[in-house]
CSV table of N, CA and C in Angstrom, one decimal:
chain,number,residue,atom,x,y,z
A,1000,MET,N,119.2,142.2,159.5
A,1000,MET,CA,119.4,141.2,160.6
A,1000,MET,C,118.9,139.8,160.2
A,1001,PRO,N,117.7,139.7,159.5
A,1001,PRO,CA,117.2,138.4,159.1
A,1001,PRO,C,118.1,137.7,158.2
A,1002,LEU,N,118.8,138.5,157.3
A,1002,LEU,CA,119.7,137.9,156.3
A,1002,LEU,C,120.9,137.3,157.1
A,1003,LEU,N,121.4,138.0,158.1
A,1003,LEU,CA,122.5,137.6,158.9
A,1003,LEU,C,122.2,136.3,159.6
A,1004,PHE,N,121.0,136.2,160.2
A,1004,PHE,CA,120.5,135.1,160.9
A,1004,PHE,C,120.4,133.9,159.9
A,1005,ALA,N,119.9,134.1,158.7
A,1005,ALA,CA,119.7,133.0,157.7
A,1005,ALA,C,121.1,132.5,157.3
A,1006,LEU,N,122.0,133.4,157.1
A,1006,LEU,CA,123.4,132.9,156.8
A,1006,LEU,C,124.0,132.1,157.9
A,1007,MET,N,123.8,132.6,159.1
A,1007,MET,CA,124.4,131.8,160.2
A,1007,MET,C,123.8,130.4,160.3
A,1008,VAL,N,122.5,130.3,160.1
A,1008,VAL,CA,121.8,129.0,160.2
A,1008,VAL,C,122.3,128.1,159.0
A,1009,PHE,N,122.5,128.7,157.9
A,1009,PHE,CA,123.0,127.9,156.7
A,1009,PHE,C,124.4,127.4,157.0
A,1010,PHE,N,125.3,128.2,157.5
A,1010,PHE,CA,126.7,127.7,157.8
A,1010,PHE,C,126.8,126.8,158.9
A,1011,ILE,N,126.0,126.9,159.9
A,1011,ILE,CA,125.9,126.0,161.1
A,1011,ILE,C,125.4,124.7,160.6
A,1012,SER,N,124.3,124.6,159.8
A,1012,SER,CA,123.8,123.4,159.3
A,1012,SER,C,124.8,122.7,158.3
A,1013,PHE,N,125.6,123.5,157.6
A,1013,PHE,CA,126.6,122.9,156.7
A,1013,PHE,C,127.7,122.2,157.6
A,1014,ILE,N,128.1,122.8,158.7
A,1014,ILE,CA,129.1,122.2,159.5
A,1014,ILE,C,128.6,121.0,160.2
A,1015,VAL,N,127.3,121.0,160.7
A,1015,VAL,CA,126.7,119.8,161.3
A,1015,VAL,C,126.6,118.7,160.3
A,1016,GLN,N,126.2,119.0,159.1
A,1016,GLN,CA,126.0,117.9,158.1
A,1016,GLN,C,127.3,117.4,157.5
A,1017,ALA,N,128.4,118.0,157.7
A,1017,ALA,CA,129.7,117.6,157.1
A,1017,ALA,C,130.0,116.2,157.7
A,1018,ALA,N,130.1,115.2,156.8
A,1018,ALA,CA,130.3,113.8,157.2
A,1018,ALA,C,131.7,113.6,157.6
A,1019,PRO,N,131.9,112.9,158.8
A,1019,PRO,CA,133.3,112.7,159.2
A,1019,PRO,C,134.0,111.6,158.4
A,1020,LEU,N,133.3,110.8,157.7
A,1020,LEU,CA,133.9,109.7,156.8
A,1020,LEU,C,133.5,110.1,155.4
A,1021,GLU,N,134.6,110.0,154.5
A,1021,GLU,CA,134.4,110.2,153.1
A,1021,GLU,C,134.9,109.0,152.4
A,1022,PHE,N,134.1,108.3,151.7
A,1022,PHE,CA,134.4,107.1,151.0
A,1022,PHE,C,134.8,107.5,149.6
A,1023,GLN,N,135.8,106.9,149.0
A,1023,GLN,CA,136.3,107.3,147.7
A,1023,GLN,C,136.7,106.1,146.9
A,1024,ASN,N,136.4,106.1,145.6
A,1024,ASN,CA,136.8,105.1,144.6
A,1024,ASN,C,136.4,103.7,145.0
A,1025,ALA,N,135.2,103.6,145.4
A,1025,ALA,CA,134.7,102.2,145.8
A,1025,ALA,C,134.4,101.4,144.5
A,1026,THR,N,135.0,100.2,144.6
A,1026,THR,CA,134.8,99.2,143.5
A,1026,THR,C,134.5,97.8,144.1
A,1027,VAL,N,133.8,97.1,143.3
A,1027,VAL,CA,133.6,95.6,143.5
A,1027,VAL,C,134.0,94.9,142.3
A,1028,ARG,N,134.8,93.9,142.5
A,1028,ARG,CA,135.4,93.1,141.3
A,1028,ARG,C,134.3,92.2,140.8
A,1029,GLN,N,134.3,92.1,139.4
A,1029,GLN,CA,133.4,91.1,138.8
A,1029,GLN,C,134.0,89.7,139.1
A,1030,PRO,N,133.2,88.8,139.6
A,1030,PRO,CA,133.7,87.5,139.9
A,1030,PRO,C,134.3,86.8,138.7
A,1031,LEU,N,135.3,85.9,138.9
A,1031,LEU,CA,135.8,85.0,137.9
A,1031,LEU,C,134.7,84.1,137.4
A,1032,PRO,N,134.8,83.6,136.2
A,1032,PRO,CA,133.7,82.7,135.7
A,1032,PRO,C,133.7,81.5,136.6
A,1033,GLY,N,132.5,81.1,137.0
A,1033,GLY,CA,132.2,79.9,137.9
A,1033,GLY,C,132.4,80.2,139.4
A,1034,LYS,N,132.8,81.4,139.7
A,1034,LYS,CA,133.0,81.7,141.1
A,1034,LYS,C,131.8,82.5,141.7
A,1035,ASN,N,131.6,82.4,143.0
A,1035,ASN,CA,130.5,83.2,143.5
A,1035,ASN,C,130.9,84.1,144.7
A,1036,LEU,N,132.1,84.6,144.5
A,1036,LEU,CA,132.6,85.6,145.5
A,1036,LEU,C,133.3,86.7,144.8
A,1037,SER,N,133.4,87.8,145.5
A,1037,SER,CA,134.0,89.0,144.9
A,1037,SER,C,134.8,89.7,146.0
A,1038,ALA,N,135.5,90.7,145.6
A,1038,ALA,CA,136.2,91.6,146.6
A,1038,ALA,C,135.9,93.0,146.4
A,1039,GLY,N,135.9,93.8,147.4
A,1039,GLY,CA,135.6,95.2,147.4
A,1039,GLY,C,136.7,96.0,147.9
A,1040,TYR,N,137.0,97.2,147.2
A,1040,TYR,CA,138.1,98.1,147.6
A,1040,TYR,C,137.6,99.5,147.6
A,1041,PHE,N,138.2,100.3,148.4
A,1041,PHE,CA,137.9,101.7,148.5
A,1041,PHE,C,138.9,102.4,149.4
A,1042,SER,N,138.8,103.7,149.5
A,1042,SER,CA,139.6,104.5,150.4
A,1042,SER,C,138.6,105.2,151.3
A,1043,VAL,N,138.9,105.4,152.6
A,1043,VAL,CA,138.0,106.2,153.4
A,1043,VAL,C,138.8,107.1,154.3
A,1044,LEU,N,138.4,108.4,154.2
A,1044,LEU,CA,139.0,109.5,155.0
A,1044,LEU,C,138.2,109.8,156.2
A,1045,ASN,N,138.9,109.8,157.3
A,1045,ASN,CA,138.2,110.2,158.6
A,1045,ASN,C,138.6,111.7,158.9
A,1046,SER,N,137.7,112.6,158.7
A,1046,SER,CA,138.0,114.0,158.9
A,1046,SER,C,137.6,114.4,160.3
A,1047,SER,N,137.2,113.5,161.2
A,1047,SER,CA,136.8,113.9,162.5
A,1047,SER,C,138.0,113.9,163.4
A,1048,ASP,N,137.8,114.3,164.7
A,1048,ASP,CA,138.8,114.4,165.7
A,1048,ASP,C,139.0,113.1,166.5
A,1049,ASN,N,138.2,112.1,166.1
A,1049,ASN,CA,138.3,110.8,166.8
A,1049,ASN,C,138.5,109.7,165.9
A,1050,ALA,N,139.0,108.6,166.3
A,1050,ALA,CA,139.1,107.3,165.5
A,1050,ALA,C,137.7,106.8,165.3
A,1051,ILE,N,137.4,106.3,164.2
A,1051,ILE,CA,136.1,105.7,163.8
A,1051,ILE,C,136.4,104.2,163.4
A,1052,THR,N,135.6,103.3,164.0
A,1052,THR,CA,135.8,101.9,163.7
A,1052,THR,C,134.7,101.3,162.9
A,1053,LEU,N,134.9,100.8,161.7
A,1053,LEU,CA,133.9,100.1,160.9
A,1053,LEU,C,133.9,98.7,161.5
A,1054,VAL,N,132.7,98.2,161.8
A,1054,VAL,CA,132.6,96.9,162.4
A,1054,VAL,C,131.8,95.9,161.6
A,1055,ALA,N,131.1,96.3,160.6
A,1055,ALA,CA,130.3,95.4,159.7
A,1055,ALA,C,130.0,96.1,158.4
A,1056,ALA,N,129.8,95.2,157.4
A,1056,ALA,CA,129.3,95.7,156.1
A,1056,ALA,C,128.3,94.7,155.6
A,1057,SER,N,127.4,95.2,154.8
A,1057,SER,CA,126.3,94.4,154.2
A,1057,SER,C,125.9,95.0,152.8
A,1058,SER,N,125.3,94.2,152.0
A,1058,SER,CA,124.8,94.7,150.7
A,1058,SER,C,123.6,93.8,150.3
A,1059,PRO,N,122.5,94.5,149.8
A,1059,PRO,CA,121.4,93.7,149.4
A,1059,PRO,C,121.7,92.9,148.1
A,1060,TRP,N,122.9,93.1,147.5
A,1060,TRP,CA,123.3,92.4,146.3
A,1060,TRP,C,124.0,91.1,146.7
A,1061,PHE,N,124.4,90.8,147.9
A,1061,PHE,CA,125.2,89.7,148.3
A,1061,PHE,C,124.6,89.0,149.6
A,1062,GLU,N,124.7,87.7,149.7
A,1062,GLU,CA,124.3,87.0,150.8
A,1062,GLU,C,125.0,87.4,152.1
A,1063,ARG,N,126.3,87.7,151.9
A,1063,ARG,CA,127.2,88.0,153.1
A,1063,ARG,C,128.3,88.9,152.6
A,1064,VAL,N,128.7,89.8,153.5
A,1064,VAL,CA,129.9,90.7,153.3
A,1064,VAL,C,130.7,90.6,154.5
A,1065,GLU,N,132.0,90.4,154.4
A,1065,GLU,CA,132.9,90.3,155.5
A,1065,GLU,C,134.1,91.3,155.3
A,1066,LEU,N,134.6,91.8,156.5
A,1066,LEU,CA,135.8,92.6,156.5
A,1066,LEU,C,137.0,91.6,156.5
A,1067,HIS,N,138.0,91.8,155.6
A,1067,HIS,CA,139.1,90.9,155.5
A,1067,HIS,C,140.4,91.6,155.4
A,1068,GLN,N,141.5,90.8,155.6
A,1068,GLN,CA,142.9,91.3,155.5
A,1068,GLN,C,143.7,90.2,154.9
A,1069,HIS,N,144.8,90.5,154.2
A,1069,HIS,CA,145.8,89.6,153.9
A,1069,HIS,C,146.9,89.7,154.9
A,1070,SER,N,147.5,88.6,155.3
A,1070,SER,CA,148.6,88.6,156.3
A,1070,SER,C,149.5,87.5,156.0
A,1071,MET,N,150.8,87.7,156.5
A,1071,MET,CA,151.8,86.7,156.3
A,1071,MET,C,151.9,85.7,157.5
A,1072,HIS,N,151.7,84.4,157.3
A,1072,HIS,CA,151.8,83.4,158.3
A,1072,HIS,C,152.8,82.3,157.9
A,1073,ASN,N,153.9,82.2,158.6
A,1073,ASN,CA,154.9,81.1,158.3
A,1073,ASN,C,155.3,81.2,156.8
A,1074,GLY,N,155.6,82.4,156.4
A,1074,GLY,CA,156.1,82.6,155.0
A,1074,GLY,C,155.0,82.5,153.9
A,1075,MET,N,153.8,82.3,154.3
A,1075,MET,CA,152.7,82.2,153.3
A,1075,MET,C,151.7,83.3,153.5
A,1076,MET,N,151.2,83.9,152.4
A,1076,MET,CA,150.2,84.9,152.4
A,1076,MET,C,148.9,84.2,152.6
A,1077,ARG,N,148.1,84.7,153.5
A,1077,ARG,CA,146.7,84.2,153.7
A,1077,ARG,C,145.7,85.3,153.9
A,1078,MET,N,144.5,84.9,153.6
A,1078,MET,CA,143.4,85.9,153.8
A,1078,MET,C,142.6,85.5,155.0
A,1079,GLU,N,142.2,86.5,155.8
A,1079,GLU,CA,141.4,86.1,157.0
A,1079,GLU,C,140.4,87.2,157.3
A,1080,LYS,N,139.3,86.8,157.9
A,1080,LYS,CA,138.3,87.7,158.4
A,1080,LYS,C,138.8,88.4,159.6
A,1081,VAL,N,138.4,89.7,159.7
A,1081,VAL,CA,138.7,90.6,160.9
A,1081,VAL,C,137.4,91.1,161.4
A,1082,ASP,N,137.5,91.6,162.7
A,1082,ASP,CA,136.3,92.1,163.3
A,1082,ASP,C,136.0,93.6,163.0
A,1083,SER,N,137.1,94.3,162.6
A,1083,SER,CA,136.9,95.7,162.3
A,1083,SER,C,138.0,96.3,161.6
A,1084,PHE,N,137.8,97.5,161.0
A,1084,PHE,CA,138.8,98.4,160.4
A,1084,PHE,C,138.7,99.7,161.2
A,1085,GLU,N,139.8,100.1,161.8
A,1085,GLU,CA,139.9,101.4,162.5
A,1085,GLU,C,140.5,102.5,161.6
A,1086,ILE,N,139.9,103.6,161.5
A,1086,ILE,CA,140.4,104.7,160.8
A,1086,ILE,C,140.7,105.8,161.8
A,1087,GLN,N,142.0,106.1,161.9
A,1087,GLN,CA,142.4,107.1,162.9
A,1087,GLN,C,142.0,108.5,162.5
A,1088,ALA,N,141.8,109.4,163.5
A,1088,ALA,CA,141.4,110.8,163.3
A,1088,ALA,C,142.3,111.4,162.3
A,1089,GLY,N,141.7,112.1,161.3
A,1089,GLY,CA,142.5,112.8,160.3
A,1089,GLY,C,143.3,112.0,159.3
A,1090,GLU,N,143.1,110.7,159.3
A,1090,GLU,CA,143.8,109.8,158.4
A,1090,GLU,C,142.9,109.1,157.4
A,1091,GLN,N,143.6,108.5,156.4
A,1091,GLN,CA,142.9,107.8,155.4
A,1091,GLN,C,143.3,106.3,155.4
A,1092,LEU,N,142.3,105.4,155.2
A,1092,LEU,CA,142.5,104.0,155.2
A,1092,LEU,C,142.3,103.5,153.8
A,1093,HIS,N,143.1,102.7,153.2
A,1093,HIS,CA,143.0,102.2,151.9
A,1093,HIS,C,142.7,100.7,151.9
A,1094,LEU,N,141.6,100.3,151.3
A,1094,LEU,CA,141.4,98.9,151.1
A,1094,LEU,C,141.8,98.6,149.7
A,1095,GLN,N,142.7,97.6,149.5
A,1095,GLN,CA,143.3,97.3,148.2
A,1095,GLN,C,143.7,95.9,148.1
A,1096,PRO,N,144.0,95.4,146.9
A,1096,PRO,CA,144.4,94.0,146.7
A,1096,PRO,C,145.7,93.8,147.5
A,1097,GLY,N,145.8,92.6,148.2
A,1097,GLY,CA,146.9,92.3,149.0
A,1097,GLY,C,146.9,92.9,150.4
A,1098,GLY,N,145.9,93.6,150.8
A,1098,GLY,CA,145.8,94.2,152.1
A,1098,GLY,C,144.4,94.1,152.7
A,1099,LEU,N,143.9,95.1,153.3
A,1099,LEU,CA,142.5,95.1,153.8
A,1099,LEU,C,141.6,95.2,152.6
A,1100,HIS,N,140.4,94.5,152.7
A,1100,HIS,CA,139.5,94.5,151.6
A,1100,HIS,C,138.1,93.9,152.2
A,1101,LEU,N,137.1,94.0,151.4
A,1101,LEU,CA,135.8,93.3,151.6
A,1101,LEU,C,135.8,92.0,150.9
A,1102,MET,N,135.2,91.0,151.4
A,1102,MET,CA,134.9,89.8,150.7
A,1102,MET,C,133.4,89.8,150.6
A,1103,LEU,N,132.9,89.6,149.4
A,1103,LEU,CA,131.4,89.6,149.1
A,1103,LEU,C,131.0,88.3,148.6
A,1104,PHE,N,130.2,87.5,149.3
A,1104,PHE,CA,129.8,86.2,149.0
A,1104,PHE,C,128.4,86.0,148.4
A,1105,ALA,N,128.3,85.1,147.4
A,1105,ALA,CA,127.1,84.7,146.8
A,1105,ALA,C,126.2,85.9,146.3
A,1106,PRO,N,126.6,86.5,145.1
A,1106,PRO,CA,125.9,87.6,144.6
A,1106,PRO,C,124.4,87.2,144.3
A,1107,LYS,N,123.5,88.1,144.6
A,1107,LYS,CA,122.1,87.9,144.3
A,1107,LYS,C,121.7,88.4,142.9
A,1108,ASN,N,122.6,89.3,142.4
A,1108,ASN,CA,122.4,89.9,141.0
A,1108,ASN,C,123.6,89.6,140.2
A,1109,GLU,N,123.4,89.7,138.9
A,1109,GLU,CA,124.5,89.5,138.0
A,1109,GLU,C,125.4,90.8,138.1
A,1110,LEU,N,126.7,90.6,138.3
A,1110,LEU,CA,127.6,91.7,138.4
A,1110,LEU,C,128.2,92.1,137.1
A,1111,THR,N,127.4,92.9,136.4
A,1111,THR,CA,127.9,93.4,135.1
A,1111,THR,C,128.8,94.6,135.2
A,1112,LEU,N,129.7,94.7,134.3
A,1112,LEU,CA,130.7,95.8,134.4
A,1112,LEU,C,129.9,97.2,134.4
A,1113,GLY,N,130.3,98.0,135.3
A,1113,GLY,CA,129.7,99.3,135.5
A,1113,GLY,C,128.5,99.4,136.3
A,1114,ALA,N,128.0,98.2,136.8
A,1114,ALA,CA,126.8,98.2,137.7
A,1114,ALA,C,127.2,98.9,139.0
A,1115,ILE,N,126.2,99.5,139.6
A,1115,ILE,CA,126.4,100.2,140.9
A,1115,ILE,C,125.9,99.3,142.0
A,1116,VAL,N,126.8,98.9,143.0
A,1116,VAL,CA,126.4,98.0,144.1
A,1116,VAL,C,126.3,98.9,145.4
A,1117,PRO,N,125.2,98.8,146.0
A,1117,PRO,CA,125.1,99.5,147.3
A,1117,PRO,C,125.7,98.7,148.4
A,1118,ILE,N,126.5,99.4,149.3
A,1118,ILE,CA,127.1,98.7,150.4
A,1118,ILE,C,126.9,99.6,151.6
A,1119,GLN,N,126.5,99.0,152.7
A,1119,GLN,CA,126.2,99.7,154.0
A,1119,GLN,C,127.2,99.3,155.0
A,1120,PHE,N,127.8,100.3,155.7
A,1120,PHE,CA,128.7,100.0,156.8
A,1120,PHE,C,128.1,100.4,158.1
A,1121,SER,N,128.5,99.7,159.2
A,1121,SER,CA,128.1,100.1,160.5
A,1121,SER,C,129.4,100.4,161.3
A,1122,THR,N,129.3,101.4,162.2
A,1122,THR,CA,130.5,101.7,163.0
A,1122,THR,C,130.3,101.3,164.4
A,1123,ALA,N,131.3,101.3,165.2
A,1123,ALA,CA,131.2,100.8,166.6
A,1123,ALA,C,130.3,101.6,167.4
A,1124,ASP,N,130.1,102.9,167.0
A,1124,ASP,CA,129.2,103.8,167.8
A,1124,ASP,C,127.7,103.7,167.2
A,1125,GLY,N,127.4,102.8,166.3
A,1125,GLY,CA,126.1,102.6,165.8
A,1125,GLY,C,125.7,103.4,164.6
A,1126,GLN,N,126.6,104.2,164.0
A,1126,GLN,CA,126.3,105.0,162.8
A,1126,GLN,C,126.2,104.0,161.6
A,1127,GLN,N,125.5,104.4,160.6
A,1127,GLN,CA,125.4,103.7,159.4
A,1127,GLN,C,125.9,104.6,158.2
A,1128,TRP,N,126.6,104.0,157.3
A,1128,TRP,CA,127.1,104.7,156.1
A,1128,TRP,C,126.8,103.9,154.9
A,1129,GLN,N,126.2,104.5,153.9
A,1129,GLN,CA,125.8,103.9,152.7
A,1129,GLN,C,126.7,104.4,151.5
A,1130,ILE,N,127.3,103.5,150.8
A,1130,ILE,CA,128.1,103.9,149.7
A,1130,ILE,C,127.7,103.2,148.4
A,1131,SER,N,128.2,103.6,147.3
A,1131,SER,CA,127.9,102.9,146.0
A,1131,SER,C,129.2,102.6,145.4
A,1132,ALA,N,129.4,101.3,145.0
A,1132,ALA,CA,130.6,100.8,144.4
A,1132,ALA,C,130.3,100.4,143.0
A,1133,VAL,N,131.3,100.7,142.1
A,1133,VAL,CA,131.2,100.3,140.7
A,1133,VAL,C,131.8,99.0,140.5
A,1134,VAL,N,131.1,98.1,139.7
A,1134,VAL,CA,131.6,96.8,139.3
A,1134,VAL,C,132.7,97.0,138.3
A,1135,THR,N,133.9,96.4,138.5
A,1135,THR,CA,135.1,96.5,137.6
A,1135,THR,C,135.6,95.1,137.3
A,1136,LYS,N,136.4,95.0,136.3
A,1136,LYS,CA,137.0,93.7,135.9
A,1136,LYS,C,138.2,93.5,136.8
A,1137,ILE,N,138.5,92.2,137.0
A,1137,ILE,CA,139.8,91.9,137.7
A,1137,ILE,C,140.9,92.1,136.7
A,1138,PRO,N,141.9,92.9,137.1
A,1138,PRO,CA,143.0,93.1,136.2
A,1138,PRO,C,143.7,91.9,135.7
A,1139,THR,N,144.1,91.8,134.5
A,1139,THR,CA,144.9,90.6,134.0
A,1139,THR,C,146.3,90.7,134.6
A,1140,GLN,N,146.8,89.6,134.9
A,1140,GLN,CA,148.2,89.5,135.5
A,1140,GLN,C,149.2,89.5,134.5
């Protein structure tokens, strides 16, 4: 009976600890020479039964981090700050070039290739999520 109880506690704790958000393939681009801003990309899977809204991002490596999107206005593509990213229940949201992304301003550290950048997210319900993003090169066009 003690073994059965221990197994039940183990499986219940595993279920409780299962995170509803899973961040994947997080990257931060190495800034262009002479520039002091970068972009961040990742995918996030919401495995919960409810929509989850990311409302803020920060990093000790940057002065400021903003949630951004690209959008078309009068035939011109522009980038703009947004208040949040909503991830529907059971769906995956992709932050990628030309779409939703992070803008990271004024790096406090040198962004060398392969460096690991910590980024913290806040959700509308007050939860905090910490991820690690790898510094990558901007692809050549």
